[in-house]
PDB file of C-alpha atoms and ligand atoms in Angstrom:
ATOM      1  CA  MET P1086      -3.235  25.508   2.590  1.00  0.00           C
ATOM      2  CA  THR P1087      -2.907  24.577  -1.057  1.00  0.00           C
ATOM      3  CA  ILE P1088      -1.809  27.322  -3.426  1.00  0.00           C
ATOM      4  CA  GLY P1089      -2.465  27.295  -7.149  1.00  0.00           C
ATOM      5  CA  SER P1090      -1.248  29.389 -10.033  1.00  0.00           C
ATOM      6  CA  VAL P1091      -4.271  31.218 -11.455  1.00  0.00           C
ATOM      7  CA  HIS P1092      -4.019  33.032 -14.772  1.00  0.00           C
ATOM      8  CA  SER P1093      -7.363  34.862 -14.824  1.00  0.00           C
ATOM      9  CA  TRP P1094     -11.123  34.766 -14.297  1.00  0.00           C
ATOM     10  CA  ASP P1095     -14.119  35.256 -16.556  1.00  0.00           C
ATOM     11  CA  LEU P1096     -17.907  34.934 -16.601  1.00  0.00           C
ATOM     12  CA  SER P1097     -19.493  33.028 -19.476  1.00  0.00           C
ATOM     13  CA  ILE P1098     -22.848  31.733 -20.612  1.00  0.00           C
ATOM     14  CA  GLY P1099     -23.554  28.674 -22.712  1.00  0.00           C
ATOM     15  CA  VAL P1100     -20.125  27.365 -23.697  1.00  0.00           C
ATOM     16  CA  ASP P1101     -18.345  26.316 -20.510  1.00  0.00           C
ATOM     17  CA  GLY P1102     -21.133  24.286 -18.959  1.00  0.00           C
ATOM     18  CA  PRO P1103     -24.781  24.885 -18.039  1.00  0.00           C
ATOM     19  CA  GLY P1104     -26.037  28.274 -16.858  1.00  0.00           C
ATOM     20  CA  THR P1105     -23.776  31.190 -16.021  1.00  0.00           C
ATOM     21  CA  ARG P1106     -20.241  30.040 -15.293  1.00  0.00           C
ATOM     22  CA  LEU P1107     -17.518  31.604 -13.224  1.00  0.00           C
ATOM     23  CA  VAL P1108     -14.488  30.449 -15.186  1.00  0.00           C
ATOM     24  CA  LEU P1109     -11.156  29.980 -13.445  1.00  0.00           C
ATOM     25  CA  PHE P1110      -8.188  29.827 -15.835  1.00  0.00           C
ATOM     26  CA  THR P1111      -5.254  27.995 -14.305  1.00  0.00           C
ATOM     27  CA  ALA P1112      -1.754  28.808 -15.536  1.00  0.00           C
ATOM     28  CA  GLY P1113       0.423  26.200 -17.222  1.00  0.00           C
ATOM     29  CA  CYS P1114      -0.206  23.698 -19.990  1.00  0.00           C
ATOM     30  CA  PRO P1115       1.862  20.785 -21.334  1.00  0.00           C
ATOM     31  CA  LEU P1116       0.317  21.028 -24.816  1.00  0.00           C
ATOM     32  CA  ARG P1117       1.140  23.551 -27.519  1.00  0.00           C
ATOM     33  CA  CYS P1118      -1.945  23.511 -29.706  1.00  0.00           C
ATOM     34  CA  GLN P1119      -1.365  25.326 -32.959  1.00  0.00           C
ATOM     35  CA  TYR P1120      -4.717  27.059 -32.625  1.00  0.00           C
ATOM     36  CA  CYS P1121      -4.469  27.868 -28.924  1.00  0.00           C
ATOM     37  CA  ALA P1122      -6.198  31.184 -28.294  1.00  0.00           C
ATOM     38  CA  ASN P1123      -4.521  31.618 -24.911  1.00  0.00           C
ATOM     39  CA  PRO P1124      -0.752  31.121 -25.301  1.00  0.00           C
ATOM     40  CA  ASP P1125      -0.383  33.500 -22.351  1.00  0.00           C
ATOM     41  CA  THR P1126      -1.654  30.634 -20.139  1.00  0.00           C
ATOM     42  CA  TRP P1127       1.094  28.203 -21.182  1.00  0.00           C
ATOM     43  CA  GLN P1128       3.590  29.071 -18.458  1.00  0.00           C
ATOM     44  CA  ARG P1129       2.674  28.299 -14.897  1.00  0.00           C
ATOM     45  CA  ARG P1130       4.914  31.107 -13.668  1.00  0.00           C
ATOM     46  CA  ASN P1131       2.660  33.641 -15.427  1.00  0.00           C
ATOM     47  CA  GLY P1132      -0.153  32.991 -12.970  1.00  0.00           C
ATOM     48  CA  VAL P1133      -0.964  34.594  -9.624  1.00  0.00           C
ATOM     49  CA  GLU P1134      -0.410  32.468  -6.535  1.00  0.00           C
ATOM     50  CA  THR P1135      -3.888  31.942  -5.114  1.00  0.00           C
ATOM     51  CA  SER P1136      -5.099  29.844  -2.210  1.00  0.00           C
ATOM     52  CA  VAL P1137      -8.138  27.581  -2.346  1.00  0.00           C
ATOM     53  CA  GLU P1138      -9.744  29.775   0.307  1.00  0.00           C
ATOM     54  CA  GLU P1139      -9.212  32.867  -1.850  1.00  0.00           C
ATOM     55  CA  VAL P1140     -10.814  31.031  -4.753  1.00  0.00           C
ATOM     56  CA  MET P1141     -13.799  30.074  -2.629  1.00  0.00           C
ATOM     57  CA  THR P1142     -14.238  33.625  -1.324  1.00  0.00           C
ATOM     58  CA  ARG P1143     -14.647  34.769  -4.909  1.00  0.00           C
ATOM     59  CA  VAL P1144     -16.828  31.798  -5.870  1.00  0.00           C
ATOM     60  CA  ARG P1145     -19.284  32.431  -3.034  1.00  0.00           C
ATOM     61  CA  ARG P1146     -20.014  35.937  -4.353  1.00  0.00           C
ATOM     62  CA  TYR P1147     -21.696  34.347  -7.357  1.00  0.00           C
ATOM     63  CA  ARG P1148     -23.759  31.847  -5.423  1.00  0.00           C
ATOM     64  CA  ARG P1149     -27.088  33.556  -6.184  1.00  0.00           C
ATOM     65  CA  LEU P1150     -26.255  33.846  -9.870  1.00  0.00           C
ATOM     66  CA  PHE P1151     -25.444  30.139 -10.010  1.00  0.00           C
ATOM     67  CA  ASP P1152     -28.705  29.274  -8.277  1.00  0.00           C
ATOM     68  CA  ALA P1153     -30.740  31.540 -10.573  1.00  0.00           C
ATOM     69  CA  THR P1154     -29.224  30.219 -13.817  1.00  0.00           C
ATOM     70  CA  GLY P1155     -28.333  26.619 -12.977  1.00  0.00           C
ATOM     71  CA  GLY P1156     -24.686  27.565 -13.391  1.00  0.00           C
ATOM     72  CA  GLY P1157     -21.517  27.044 -11.410  1.00  0.00           C
ATOM     73  CA  VAL P1158     -17.741  27.040 -11.596  1.00  0.00           C
ATOM     74  CA  THR P1159     -15.676  25.898 -14.576  1.00  0.00           C
ATOM     75  CA  ILE P1160     -11.982  25.229 -14.103  1.00  0.00           C
ATOM     76  CA  THR P1161     -10.019  25.548 -17.324  1.00  0.00           C
ATOM     77  CA  GLY P1162      -6.584  26.704 -18.392  1.00  0.00           C
ATOM     78  CA  GLY P1163      -4.046  26.178 -19.394  1.00  0.00           C
ATOM     79  CA  GLU P1164      -4.508  22.680 -18.097  1.00  0.00           C
ATOM     80  CA  PRO P1165      -6.127  22.311 -14.653  1.00  0.00           C
ATOM     81  CA  LEU P1166      -4.694  18.818 -14.159  1.00  0.00           C
ATOM     82  CA  LEU P1167      -1.185  20.258 -14.224  1.00  0.00           C
ATOM     83  CA  GLN P1168      -2.074  21.350 -10.659  1.00  0.00           C
ATOM     84  CA  PRO P1169      -4.060  18.340  -9.476  1.00  0.00           C
ATOM     85  CA  ALA P1170      -3.947  19.077  -5.720  1.00  0.00           C
ATOM     86  CA  PHE P1171      -5.188  22.654  -6.174  1.00  0.00           C
ATOM     87  CA  THR P1172      -7.798  21.726  -8.774  1.00  0.00           C
ATOM     88  CA  GLY P1173      -8.976  18.786  -6.683  1.00  0.00           C
ATOM     89  CA  GLU P1174      -9.382  20.949  -3.579  1.00  0.00           C
ATOM     90  CA  VAL P1175     -11.344  23.629  -5.417  1.00  0.00           C
ATOM     91  CA  LEU P1176     -13.624  20.939  -6.845  1.00  0.00           C
ATOM     92  CA  ARG P1177     -14.036  19.401  -3.390  1.00  0.00           C
ATOM     93  CA  ALA P1178     -14.847  22.735  -1.767  1.00  0.00           C
ATOM     94  CA  CYS P1179     -17.414  23.595  -4.453  1.00  0.00           C
ATOM     95  CA  ALA P1180     -19.021  20.162  -4.264  1.00  0.00           C
ATOM     96  CA  ALA P1181     -19.218  20.429  -0.460  1.00  0.00           C
ATOM     97  CA  GLU P1182     -21.181  23.685  -0.858  1.00  0.00           C
ATOM     98  CA  GLY P1183     -23.468  22.252  -3.525  1.00  0.00           C
ATOM     99  CA  ILE P1184     -21.961  24.367  -6.336  1.00  0.00           C
ATOM    100  CA  HIS P1185     -21.942  22.729  -9.756  1.00  0.00           C
ATOM    101  CA  THR P1186     -18.464  22.203 -11.199  1.00  0.00           C
ATOM    102  CA  ALA P1187     -17.083  21.641 -14.665  1.00  0.00           C
ATOM    103  CA  LEU P1188     -13.524  20.603 -15.490  1.00  0.00           C
ATOM    104  CA  ASP P1189     -12.229  21.636 -18.905  1.00  0.00           C
ATOM    105  CA  THR P1190      -9.261  19.467 -19.858  1.00  0.00           C
ATOM    106  CA  SER P1191      -7.421  17.992 -22.819  1.00  0.00           C
ATOM    107  CA  GLY P1192      -7.273  14.708 -20.914  1.00  0.00           C
ATOM    108  CA  PHE P1193      -3.541  14.438 -21.580  1.00  0.00           C
ATOM    109  CA  LEU P1194      -2.888  14.448 -17.815  1.00  0.00           C
ATOM    110  CA  GLY P1195      -6.046  12.515 -16.981  1.00  0.00           C
ATOM    111  CA  ALA P1196      -4.050   9.962 -15.006  1.00  0.00           C
ATOM    112  CA  ARG P1197      -3.408  12.701 -12.424  1.00  0.00           C
ATOM    113  CA  ALA P1198      -7.116  12.933 -11.601  1.00  0.00           C
ATOM    114  CA  THR P1199      -8.131  10.486  -8.886  1.00  0.00           C
ATOM    115  CA  ASP P1200     -11.522   8.790  -8.915  1.00  0.00           C
ATOM    116  CA  GLU P1201     -12.371  10.824  -5.806  1.00  0.00           C
ATOM    117  CA  MET P1202     -11.590  14.046  -7.644  1.00  0.00           C
ATOM    118  CA  LEU P1203     -13.721  13.019 -10.588  1.00  0.00           C
ATOM    119  CA  ALA P1204     -16.613  12.248  -8.245  1.00  0.00           C
ATOM    120  CA  ASP P1205     -16.633  15.968  -7.365  1.00  0.00           C
ATOM    121  CA  VAL P1206     -16.872  17.000 -11.030  1.00  0.00           C
ATOM    122  CA  GLY P1207     -20.389  17.685 -12.276  1.00  0.00           C
ATOM    123  CA  LEU P1208     -19.348  17.848 -15.908  1.00  0.00           C
ATOM    124  CA  VAL P1209     -16.144  17.143 -17.809  1.00  0.00           C
ATOM    125  CA  LEU P1210     -15.457  19.262 -20.876  1.00  0.00           C
ATOM    126  CA  LEU P1211     -13.094  16.940 -22.719  1.00  0.00           C
ATOM    127  CA  ASP P1212     -11.184  18.580 -25.556  1.00  0.00           C
ATOM    128  CA  ILE P1213     -10.169  15.852 -27.981  1.00  0.00           C
ATOM    129  CA  LYS P1214      -7.931  17.669 -30.402  1.00  0.00           C
ATOM    130  CA  SER P1215      -7.891  14.954 -33.073  1.00  0.00           C
ATOM    131  CA  TRP P1216      -8.389  11.264 -33.724  1.00  0.00           C
ATOM    132  CA  ASN P1217      -5.531  10.518 -36.040  1.00  0.00           C
ATOM    133  CA  PRO P1218      -2.437  10.122 -33.798  1.00  0.00           C
ATOM    134  CA  ALA P1219      -0.143  11.890 -36.268  1.00  0.00           C
ATOM    135  CA  THR P1220      -2.584  14.781 -36.586  1.00  0.00           C
ATOM    136  CA  TYR P1221      -2.922  14.945 -32.801  1.00  0.00           C
ATOM    137  CA  ARG P1222       0.854  15.175 -32.511  1.00  0.00           C
ATOM    138  CA  ARG P1223       0.992  17.865 -35.186  1.00  0.00           C
ATOM    139  CA  VAL P1224      -1.775  19.890 -33.512  1.00  0.00           C
ATOM    140  CA  THR P1225      -0.598  19.586 -29.889  1.00  0.00           C
ATOM    141  CA  GLY P1226       3.020  18.388 -29.863  1.00  0.00           C
ATOM    142  CA  LYS P1227       1.970  15.438 -27.645  1.00  0.00           C
ATOM    143  CA  GLU P1228       0.539  11.933 -27.896  1.00  0.00           C
ATOM    144  CA  LEU P1229      -3.152  11.068 -28.257  1.00  0.00           C
ATOM    145  CA  VAL P1230      -3.274   7.853 -26.190  1.00  0.00           C
ATOM    146  CA  PRO P1231      -3.599   9.408 -22.678  1.00  0.00           C
ATOM    147  CA  THR P1232      -6.652  11.395 -23.779  1.00  0.00           C
ATOM    148  CA  LEU P1233      -8.404   8.320 -25.154  1.00  0.00           C
ATOM    149  CA  ALA P1234      -7.614   6.370 -21.982  1.00  0.00           C
ATOM    150  CA  PHE P1235      -9.089   9.214 -19.921  1.00  0.00           C
ATOM    151  CA  ALA P1236     -12.214   9.338 -22.107  1.00  0.00           C
ATOM    152  CA  GLU P1237     -12.763   5.609 -21.576  1.00  0.00           C
ATOM    153  CA  ARG P1238     -12.207   5.983 -17.845  1.00  0.00           C
ATOM    154  CA  LEU P1239     -14.799   8.755 -17.652  1.00  0.00           C
ATOM    155  CA  ALA P1240     -17.218   6.434 -19.403  1.00  0.00           C
ATOM    156  CA  ARG P1241     -16.506   3.623 -16.923  1.00  0.00           C
ATOM    157  CA  LEU P1242     -17.077   6.078 -14.058  1.00  0.00           C
ATOM    158  CA  SER P1243     -20.238   7.419 -15.744  1.00  0.00           C
ATOM    159  CA  ARG P1244     -19.068  11.024 -15.436  1.00  0.00           C
ATOM    160  CA  PRO P1245     -21.208  13.390 -17.527  1.00  0.00           C
ATOM    161  CA  THR P1246     -19.054  14.656 -20.373  1.00  0.00           C
ATOM    162  CA  TRP P1247     -19.229  17.119 -23.242  1.00  0.00           C
ATOM    163  CA  VAL P1248     -16.652  16.443 -25.949  1.00  0.00           C
ATOM    164  CA  ARG P1249     -15.161  19.445 -27.729  1.00  0.00           C
ATOM    165  CA  PHE P1250     -13.409  19.374 -31.062  1.00  0.00           C
ATOM    166  CA  VAL P1251     -11.943  22.354 -32.916  1.00  0.00           C
ATOM    167  CA  LEU P1252     -12.273  22.279 -36.673  1.00  0.00           C
ATOM    168  CA  VAL P1253      -9.273  23.785 -38.463  1.00  0.00           C
ATOM    169  CA  PRO P1254      -9.360  23.644 -42.275  1.00  0.00           C
ATOM    170  CA  GLY P1255      -6.373  21.749 -43.604  1.00  0.00           C
ATOM    171  CA  LEU P1256      -5.315  20.596 -40.130  1.00  0.00           C
ATOM    172  CA  THR P1257      -8.114  18.715 -38.316  1.00  0.00           C
ATOM    173  CA  ASP P1258     -10.850  18.475 -40.938  1.00  0.00           C
ATOM    174  CA  ALA P1259      -9.736  15.359 -42.856  1.00  0.00           C
ATOM    175  CA  PRO P1260     -12.729  12.976 -43.103  1.00  0.00           C
ATOM    176  CA  ASP P1261     -10.863  10.096 -41.417  1.00  0.00           C
ATOM    177  CA  ASN P1262      -9.939  12.384 -38.535  1.00  0.00           C
ATOM    178  CA  VAL P1263     -13.473  13.649 -37.964  1.00  0.00           C
ATOM    179  CA  GLU P1264     -15.307  10.385 -38.640  1.00  0.00           C
ATOM    180  CA  GLY P1265     -12.841   8.325 -36.606  1.00  0.00           C
ATOM    181  CA  LEU P1266     -13.397  10.629 -33.650  1.00  0.00           C
ATOM    182  CA  ALA P1267     -17.156  10.486 -34.139  1.00  0.00           C
ATOM    183  CA  ASP P1268     -17.041   6.654 -34.195  1.00  0.00           C
ATOM    184  CA  PHE P1269     -15.071   6.652 -30.946  1.00  0.00           C
ATOM    185  CA  VAL P1270     -17.243   9.200 -29.158  1.00  0.00           C
ATOM    186  CA  ALA P1271     -20.370   7.287 -30.161  1.00  0.00           C
ATOM    187  CA  THR P1272     -19.100   4.349 -28.048  1.00  0.00           C
ATOM    188  CA  LEU P1273     -19.075   6.501 -24.878  1.00  0.00           C
ATOM    189  CA  PRO P1274     -22.506   6.436 -23.187  1.00  0.00           C
ATOM    190  CA  ASN P1275     -21.595   9.242 -20.756  1.00  0.00           C
ATOM    191  CA  VAL P1276     -21.172  11.834 -23.529  1.00  0.00           C
ATOM    192  CA  GLU P1277     -24.149  14.196 -23.375  1.00  0.00           C
ATOM    193  CA  ARG P1278     -23.162  16.486 -26.204  1.00  0.00           C
ATOM    194  CA  VAL P1279     -20.448  17.291 -28.705  1.00  0.00           C
ATOM    195  CA  ASP P1280     -19.348  20.855 -29.435  1.00  0.00           C
ATOM    196  CA  VAL P1281     -17.726  21.244 -32.836  1.00  0.00           C
ATOM    197  CA  LEU P1282     -15.995  24.588 -32.496  1.00  0.00           C
ATOM    198  CA  ALA P1283     -14.788  26.738 -35.354  1.00  0.00           C
ATOM    199  CA  TYR P1284     -11.109  27.614 -35.328  1.00  0.00           C
ATOM    200  CA  HIS P1285     -10.788  31.364 -34.980  1.00  0.00           C
ATOM    201  CA  ARG P1286      -7.878  33.767 -35.067  1.00  0.00           C
ATOM    202  CA  PHE P1287      -8.750  35.704 -31.901  1.00  0.00           C
ATOM    203  CA  GLY P1288      -5.517  34.668 -30.222  1.00  0.00           C
ATOM    204  CA  ALA P1289      -3.176  35.580 -33.100  1.00  0.00           C
ATOM    205  CA  ALA P1290      -2.248  38.993 -31.704  1.00  0.00           C
ATOM    206  CA  LYS P1291      -1.135  37.415 -28.422  1.00  0.00           C
ATOM    207  CA  TYR P1292       1.525  35.393 -30.248  1.00  0.00           C
ATOM    208  CA  ALA P1293       3.031  38.569 -31.630  1.00  0.00           C
ATOM    209  CA  GLU P1294       2.986  40.142 -28.150  1.00  0.00           C
ATOM    210  CA  LEU P1295       4.716  37.086 -26.683  1.00  0.00           C
ATOM    211  CA  GLY P1296       7.242  36.873 -29.520  1.00  0.00           C
ATOM    212  CA  LEU P1297       5.961  33.426 -30.496  1.00  0.00           C
ATOM    213  CA  PRO P1298       5.432  32.203 -34.071  1.00  0.00           C
ATOM    214  CA  TYR P1299       1.774  31.893 -35.116  1.00  0.00           C
ATOM    215  CA  ARG P1300       1.776  28.657 -37.060  1.00  0.00           C
ATOM    216  CA  LEU P1301      -1.681  29.001 -38.582  1.00  0.00           C
ATOM    217  CA  GLU P1302      -0.878  32.192 -40.454  1.00  0.00           C
ATOM    218  CA  GLY P1303      -2.912  32.193 -43.647  1.00  0.00           C
ATOM    219  CA  VAL P1304      -5.317  29.462 -42.501  1.00  0.00           C
ATOM    220  CA  ALA P1305      -8.934  30.474 -43.023  1.00  0.00           C
ATOM    221  CA  GLU P1306     -11.640  29.975 -40.426  1.00  0.00           C
ATOM    222  CA  PRO P1307     -13.996  27.119 -41.440  1.00  0.00           C
ATOM    223  CA  THR P1308     -16.997  27.897 -43.601  1.00  0.00           C
ATOM    224  CA  ASP P1309     -20.534  27.141 -42.466  1.00  0.00           C
ATOM    225  CA  GLU P1310     -20.531  24.228 -44.882  1.00  0.00           C
ATOM    226  CA  GLN P1311     -17.330  22.737 -43.466  1.00  0.00           C
ATOM    227  CA  LEU P1312     -18.737  23.062 -39.966  1.00  0.00           C
ATOM    228  CA  ALA P1313     -22.027  21.475 -40.993  1.00  0.00           C
ATOM    229  CA  THR P1314     -20.194  18.518 -42.546  1.00  0.00           C
ATOM    230  CA  ALA P1315     -18.204  17.924 -39.358  1.00  0.00           C
ATOM    231  CA  ARG P1316     -21.234  18.330 -37.119  1.00  0.00           C
ATOM    232  CA  ASN P1317     -23.165  15.912 -39.250  1.00  0.00           C
ATOM    233  CA  ALA P1318     -20.456  13.264 -38.785  1.00  0.00           C
ATOM    234  CA  PHE P1319     -21.266  13.289 -35.064  1.00  0.00           C
ATOM    235  CA  ALA P1320     -25.017  13.790 -35.367  1.00  0.00           C
ATOM    236  CA  SER P1321     -25.377  10.907 -37.820  1.00  0.00           C
ATOM    237  CA  ARG P1322     -24.001   8.609 -35.118  1.00  0.00           C
ATOM    238  CA  GLY P1323     -26.790   9.617 -32.742  1.00  0.00           C
ATOM    239  CA  LEU P1324     -24.813  12.212 -30.797  1.00  0.00           C
ATOM    240  CA  VAL P1325     -26.239  15.540 -29.663  1.00  0.00           C
ATOM    241  CA  VAL P1326     -24.197  18.210 -31.460  1.00  0.00           C
ATOM    242  CA  THR P1327     -24.012  21.973 -31.056  1.00  0.00           C
TER     243      THR P1327
HETATM  244  S1  LIG B 915      -4.680  22.424 -24.251  1.00  0.00           S
HETATM  245 FE1  LIG B 915      -5.791  24.382 -24.300  1.00  0.00          FE
HETATM  246  S2  LIG B 915      -4.470  25.843 -23.211  1.00  0.00           S
HETATM  247 FE2  LIG B 915      -3.212  24.047 -23.722  1.00  0.00          FE
HETATM  248  S3  LIG B 915      -2.234  24.605 -25.670  1.00  0.00           S
HETATM  249 FE3  LIG B 915      -4.095  23.456 -26.155  1.00  0.00          FE
HETATM  250  S4  LIG B 915      -5.706  25.000 -26.474  1.00  0.00           S
HETATM  251 FE4  LIG B 915      -3.969  26.005 -25.388  1.00  0.00          FE
END
């Protein structure tokens, strides 16, 4: 029986896929995004060992809610593809029971997802942290290329995808960064929508609790105008933007 490291659970509406979502946060992430709101999910050892069967027992309790709202299960993190066997089995089990699934990933470990696994995913929430490779490295501490390769693979496999991009003033909002990403996303026919998300400071207190430096100290959340400019970069290329 495959065991995964699960950080926590949540219920959400509207942001993590269609309908009401039961959100499973896996523990462990290879990235270190400056704006990460959940640094407590970074270490795999901070999760609770949980079997796929235990996951499915919990998932089944929400079956009626999923049916009533057109919702389902969203696996996020952390980074779900850090535990590909566990994530793949949960996706398989949900798909076998006709439960809609979404996989929220940075794509950095996209090579760990098999085509079979991706066939069980109803929707990929692909977080592309930046377009400019140097900015991507500054934001995440890792390289951009694997994420772009994964995005192109999802397009080849025609997997429904929502792209998510976090706007941080002074970090990710340079016009070449936003417009370059918009140009790229516009080439992907499987992308159904783009979420331009405002950087927020909700996670700042967790850094203090964990004894970690908060590197965006003093950075303001984006204004409505800054958000509108970024959203327009995507919308003007024919993409559906929220
Ligand atoms: S990929 Fe997600 S969980 Fe990992 S550091 Fe970035 S924002 Fe945090």
